[in-house]
Each structure stands twice: as C-alpha cells, then as structure tokens.
Short mmCIF file of C-alpha atoms in Angstrom, two decimals:
data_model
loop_
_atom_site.label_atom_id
_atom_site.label_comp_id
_atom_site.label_asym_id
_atom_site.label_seq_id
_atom_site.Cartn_x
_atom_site.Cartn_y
_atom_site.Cartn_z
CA UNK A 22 0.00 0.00 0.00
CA UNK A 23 1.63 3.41 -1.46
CA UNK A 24 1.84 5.65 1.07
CA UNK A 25 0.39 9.33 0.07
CA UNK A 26 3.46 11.15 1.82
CA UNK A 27 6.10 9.46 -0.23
CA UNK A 28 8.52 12.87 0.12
CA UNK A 29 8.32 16.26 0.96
CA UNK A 30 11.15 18.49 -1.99
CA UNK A 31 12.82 21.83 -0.34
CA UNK A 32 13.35 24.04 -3.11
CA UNK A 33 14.79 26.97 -1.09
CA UNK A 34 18.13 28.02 1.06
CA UNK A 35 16.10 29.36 3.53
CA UNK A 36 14.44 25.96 3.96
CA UNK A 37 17.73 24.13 3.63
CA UNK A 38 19.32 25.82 6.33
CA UNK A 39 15.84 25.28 8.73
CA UNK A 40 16.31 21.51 8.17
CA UNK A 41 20.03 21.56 8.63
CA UNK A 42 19.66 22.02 12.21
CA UNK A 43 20.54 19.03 14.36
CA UNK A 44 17.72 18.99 16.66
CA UNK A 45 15.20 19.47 13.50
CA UNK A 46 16.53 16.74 11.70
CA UNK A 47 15.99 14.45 14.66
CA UNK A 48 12.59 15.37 15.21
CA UNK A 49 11.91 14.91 11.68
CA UNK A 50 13.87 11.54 12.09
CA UNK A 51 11.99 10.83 15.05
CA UNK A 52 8.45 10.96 13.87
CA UNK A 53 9.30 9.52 10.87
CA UNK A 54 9.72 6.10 12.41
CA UNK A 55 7.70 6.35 16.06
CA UNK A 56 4.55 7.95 13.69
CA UNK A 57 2.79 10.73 15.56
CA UNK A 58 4.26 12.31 18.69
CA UNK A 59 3.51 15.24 20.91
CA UNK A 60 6.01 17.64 22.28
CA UNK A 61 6.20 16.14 25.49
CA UNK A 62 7.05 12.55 24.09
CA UNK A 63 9.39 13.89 21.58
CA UNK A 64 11.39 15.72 24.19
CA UNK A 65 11.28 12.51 26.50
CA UNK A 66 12.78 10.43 23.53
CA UNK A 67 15.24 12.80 22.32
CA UNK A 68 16.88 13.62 25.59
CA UNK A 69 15.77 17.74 25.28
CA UNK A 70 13.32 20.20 27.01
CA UNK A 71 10.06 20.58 25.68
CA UNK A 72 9.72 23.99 24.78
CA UNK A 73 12.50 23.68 23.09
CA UNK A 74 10.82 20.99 20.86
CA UNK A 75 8.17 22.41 20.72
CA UNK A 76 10.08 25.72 18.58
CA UNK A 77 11.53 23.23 16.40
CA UNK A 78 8.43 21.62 15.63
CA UNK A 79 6.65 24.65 15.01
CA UNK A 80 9.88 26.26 12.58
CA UNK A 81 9.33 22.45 10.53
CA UNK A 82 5.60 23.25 10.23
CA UNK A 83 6.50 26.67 8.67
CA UNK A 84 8.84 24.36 5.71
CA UNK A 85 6.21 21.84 5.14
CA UNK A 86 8.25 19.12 7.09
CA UNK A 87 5.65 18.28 9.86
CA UNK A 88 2.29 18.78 10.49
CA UNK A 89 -0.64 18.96 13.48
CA UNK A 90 -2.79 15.65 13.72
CA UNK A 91 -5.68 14.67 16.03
CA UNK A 92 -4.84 13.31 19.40
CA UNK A 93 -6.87 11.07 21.50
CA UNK A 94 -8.24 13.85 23.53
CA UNK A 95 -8.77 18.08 23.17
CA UNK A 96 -5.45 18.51 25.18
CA UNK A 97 -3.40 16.28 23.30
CA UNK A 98 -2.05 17.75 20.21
CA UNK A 99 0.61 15.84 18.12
CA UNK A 100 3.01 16.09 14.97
CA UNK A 101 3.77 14.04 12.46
CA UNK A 102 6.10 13.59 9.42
CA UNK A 103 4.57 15.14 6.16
CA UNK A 104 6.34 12.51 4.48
CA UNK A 105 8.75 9.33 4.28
CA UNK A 106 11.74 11.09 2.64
CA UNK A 107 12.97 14.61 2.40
CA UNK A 108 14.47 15.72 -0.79
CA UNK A 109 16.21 18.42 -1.86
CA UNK A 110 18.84 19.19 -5.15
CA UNK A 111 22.53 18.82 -4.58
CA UNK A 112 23.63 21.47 -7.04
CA UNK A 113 22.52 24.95 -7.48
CA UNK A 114 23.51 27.57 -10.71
CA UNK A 115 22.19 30.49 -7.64
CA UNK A 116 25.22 30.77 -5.17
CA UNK A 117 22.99 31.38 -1.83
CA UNK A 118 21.11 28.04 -2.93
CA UNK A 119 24.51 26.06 -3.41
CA UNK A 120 26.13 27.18 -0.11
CA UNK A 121 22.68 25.95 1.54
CA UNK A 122 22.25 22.81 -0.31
CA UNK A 123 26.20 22.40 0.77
CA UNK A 124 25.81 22.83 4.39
CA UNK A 125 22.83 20.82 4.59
CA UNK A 126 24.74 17.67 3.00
CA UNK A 127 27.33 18.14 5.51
CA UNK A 128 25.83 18.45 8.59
CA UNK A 129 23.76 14.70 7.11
CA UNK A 130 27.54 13.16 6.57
CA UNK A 131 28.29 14.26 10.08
CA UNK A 132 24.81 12.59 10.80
CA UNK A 133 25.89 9.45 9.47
CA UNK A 134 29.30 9.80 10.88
CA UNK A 135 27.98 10.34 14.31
CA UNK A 136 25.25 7.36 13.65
CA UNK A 137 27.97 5.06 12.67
CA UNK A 138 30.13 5.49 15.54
CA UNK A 139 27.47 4.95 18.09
CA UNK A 140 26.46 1.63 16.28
CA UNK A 141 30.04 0.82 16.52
CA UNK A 142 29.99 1.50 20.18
CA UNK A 143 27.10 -1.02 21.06
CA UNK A 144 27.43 -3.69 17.94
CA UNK A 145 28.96 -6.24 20.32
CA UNK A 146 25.71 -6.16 21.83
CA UNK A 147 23.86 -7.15 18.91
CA UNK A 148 22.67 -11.00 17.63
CA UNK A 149 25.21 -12.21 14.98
CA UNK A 150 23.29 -12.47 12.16
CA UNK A 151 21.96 -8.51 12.43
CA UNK A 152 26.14 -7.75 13.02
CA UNK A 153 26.94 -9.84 9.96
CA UNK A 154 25.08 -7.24 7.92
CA UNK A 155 25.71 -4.26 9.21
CA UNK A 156 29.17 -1.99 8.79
CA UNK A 157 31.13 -0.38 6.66
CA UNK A 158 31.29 -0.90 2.83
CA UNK A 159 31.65 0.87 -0.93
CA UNK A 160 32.08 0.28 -4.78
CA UNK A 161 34.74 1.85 -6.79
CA UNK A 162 32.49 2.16 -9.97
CA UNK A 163 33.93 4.10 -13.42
CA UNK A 164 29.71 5.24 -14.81
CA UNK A 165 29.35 8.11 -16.83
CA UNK A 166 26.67 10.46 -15.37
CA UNK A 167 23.96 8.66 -16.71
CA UNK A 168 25.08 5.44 -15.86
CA UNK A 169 25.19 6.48 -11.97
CA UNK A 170 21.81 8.17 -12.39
CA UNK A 171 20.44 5.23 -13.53
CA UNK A 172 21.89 2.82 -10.90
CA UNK A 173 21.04 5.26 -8.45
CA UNK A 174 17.45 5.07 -9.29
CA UNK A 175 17.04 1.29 -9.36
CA UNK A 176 18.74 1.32 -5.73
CA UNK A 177 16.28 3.65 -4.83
CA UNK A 178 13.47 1.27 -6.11
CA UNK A 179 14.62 -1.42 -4.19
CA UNK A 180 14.10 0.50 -1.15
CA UNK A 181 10.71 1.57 -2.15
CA UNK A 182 9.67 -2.15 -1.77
CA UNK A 183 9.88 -1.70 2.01
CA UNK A 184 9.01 2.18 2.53
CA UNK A 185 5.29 0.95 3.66
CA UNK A 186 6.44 -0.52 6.70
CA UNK A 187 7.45 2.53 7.64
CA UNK A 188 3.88 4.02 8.31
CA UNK A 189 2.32 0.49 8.49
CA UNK A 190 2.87 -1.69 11.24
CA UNK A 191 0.87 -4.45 10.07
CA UNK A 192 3.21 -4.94 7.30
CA UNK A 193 6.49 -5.48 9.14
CA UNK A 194 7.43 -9.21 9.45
CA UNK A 195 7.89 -10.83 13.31
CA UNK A 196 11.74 -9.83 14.12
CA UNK A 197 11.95 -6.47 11.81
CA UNK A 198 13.95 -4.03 13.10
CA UNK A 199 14.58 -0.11 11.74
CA UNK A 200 17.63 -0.03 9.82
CA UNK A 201 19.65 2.95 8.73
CA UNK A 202 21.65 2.70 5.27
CA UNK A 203 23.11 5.82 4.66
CA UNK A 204 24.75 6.78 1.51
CA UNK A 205 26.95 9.33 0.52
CA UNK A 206 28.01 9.81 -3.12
CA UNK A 207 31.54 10.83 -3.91
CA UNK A 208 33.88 11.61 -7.17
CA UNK A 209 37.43 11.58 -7.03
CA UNK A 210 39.73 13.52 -8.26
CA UNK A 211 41.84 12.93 -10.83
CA UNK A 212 44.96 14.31 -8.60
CA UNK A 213 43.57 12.29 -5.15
CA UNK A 214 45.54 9.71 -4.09
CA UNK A 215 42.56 7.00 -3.03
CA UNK A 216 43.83 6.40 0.48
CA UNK A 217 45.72 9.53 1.90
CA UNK A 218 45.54 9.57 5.77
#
C-alpha cells in the first residue's frame, strides 16, 4: 500500500538551512519512524526540554516538514512527518542556494558519521546475524553520469519495496527491526591519491 506522503522536496536556502539544524533533523527523524508524537514525548525520547521541541516543531511546520494531527483527547495535540523522505537538489547555478544545499549535506555526513560510531559502540551487543550485515562498505564504480543516475534510481526502487512498513505496522514481518543505510556519493579527483591519511 503506497503511502500518500512518499517525500516532501525543499526548493529553497532558507528551507535548507531550517532543516540543517541538528535537533530538527531528529525530530523529523523521530516521527518519521515512532509515527505521531507530541512535544512532550518527543522531548522525552530525544533527551531535550520541551519547549525547546516544541520551537523546532513549530519552525518544521513553517517548511512543510511536519504537520498537526488529532490526538486522543482536546489537550493532546501531536506532529507528524509530512512525508517518508525529504528531498532536496545537490547542485545549485544560484550561489545562496549552493552554499545551503552544501551545508545541509554536511551536517547529514556528520549525521551518518555520528550514527555510525554509536552503532560501533554497542554492535557487540547485537545477535550475529543482524552484526553480519551491518558496517562499513563501498564500490569503486567508473559510470558516466547517466550510468550512476540510472543505478542510483534502481537502488532507490529497491528501497521503495519496504518504505510501507514505515507508516504500516501491520506490514512489518515478526523480528523487523529499523535499519539505517546511509549513503553518501563521492567523485574523485583525478589528482587524489585513493587512500591519503
């Protein structure tokens, strides 16, 4: 079952740089896989104050990236994500919209740095067969544009199989667990030596 909040697109710097905060992303993060949450839970989960959150939550609204929903009673008011994915161009002809689409890609590589070093610090924990899968790993590929375009987009549809389980519980298996696979997409240079400290 398609959900009908497959992405949300930002198509401005000023919207870049609202999502590029840390806090914003992990709310966004957040009620992307718990599903609606108010303030108050949101704050619990994330370790942070609640109005705090709850200016966050409110700047996200303003972008499009969250949303009000009914809660079980009048007092109760919670967010959700708009959508599944946020997407956003990663090159700009304007120079305010490239230096914003720039610092939002970095602070998600730190993102993924910082989310790979905390799995690292608790994967001893984990059953062997979810550690067997997990870690590190890349492709040294020579595409043309096209060609990466192309495999980027049937990766992408691959994932799409499981994006339903994301807002549907009913659909995920006995035993599923949320799993992060980040990706960041690199060139080098002609002049870079492929493993300089």
């Amino acid at each position: 079952m398609p959900d009908p909040r497959p992405q949300v697109a930002l198509t401005d710097p000023t919207a870049l740089r609202a999502y590029a905060h840390p806090l914003r992303l992990a709310l966004v993060g957040l009620l992307r896989r718990e599903g609606p949450l108010t303030a108050t839970r949101a704050a619990r989960a994330l370790g942070d104050n609640v109005p705090n959150c709850s200016f966050h939550l409110r700047q996200l609204a303003k972008y499009g990236l969250v949303e009000r929903v009914a809660g079980a009673d009048a007092r109760e008011r919670p967010w959700q994500a708009t959508a599944l994915a946020t997407q956003w161009e990663h090159h700009a002809d304007d120079p305010a919209m490239q230096a914003a689409v720039d610092h939002l890609d970095a602070v998600i590589a730190k993102r993924y740095y910082e989310r790979a070093m905390r799995w690292l610090a608790r994967r001893a924990e984990e059953p062997a067969e979810w550690r067997r899968n997990t870690g590190p790993g890349d492709a040294l590929l020579f595409l043309t544009a096209e060609e990466l375009a192309e495999l980027l987009r049937r990766q992408e549809e691959l994932v799409a199989e499981f994006r339903p389980r994301q807002v549907e519980e009913s659909l995920r298996p006995p035993g599923a667990r949320a799993v992060s696979i980040a990706q960041y997409v690199t060139l080098y240079h002609p002049d870079e030596a492929a493993d300089r400290p």
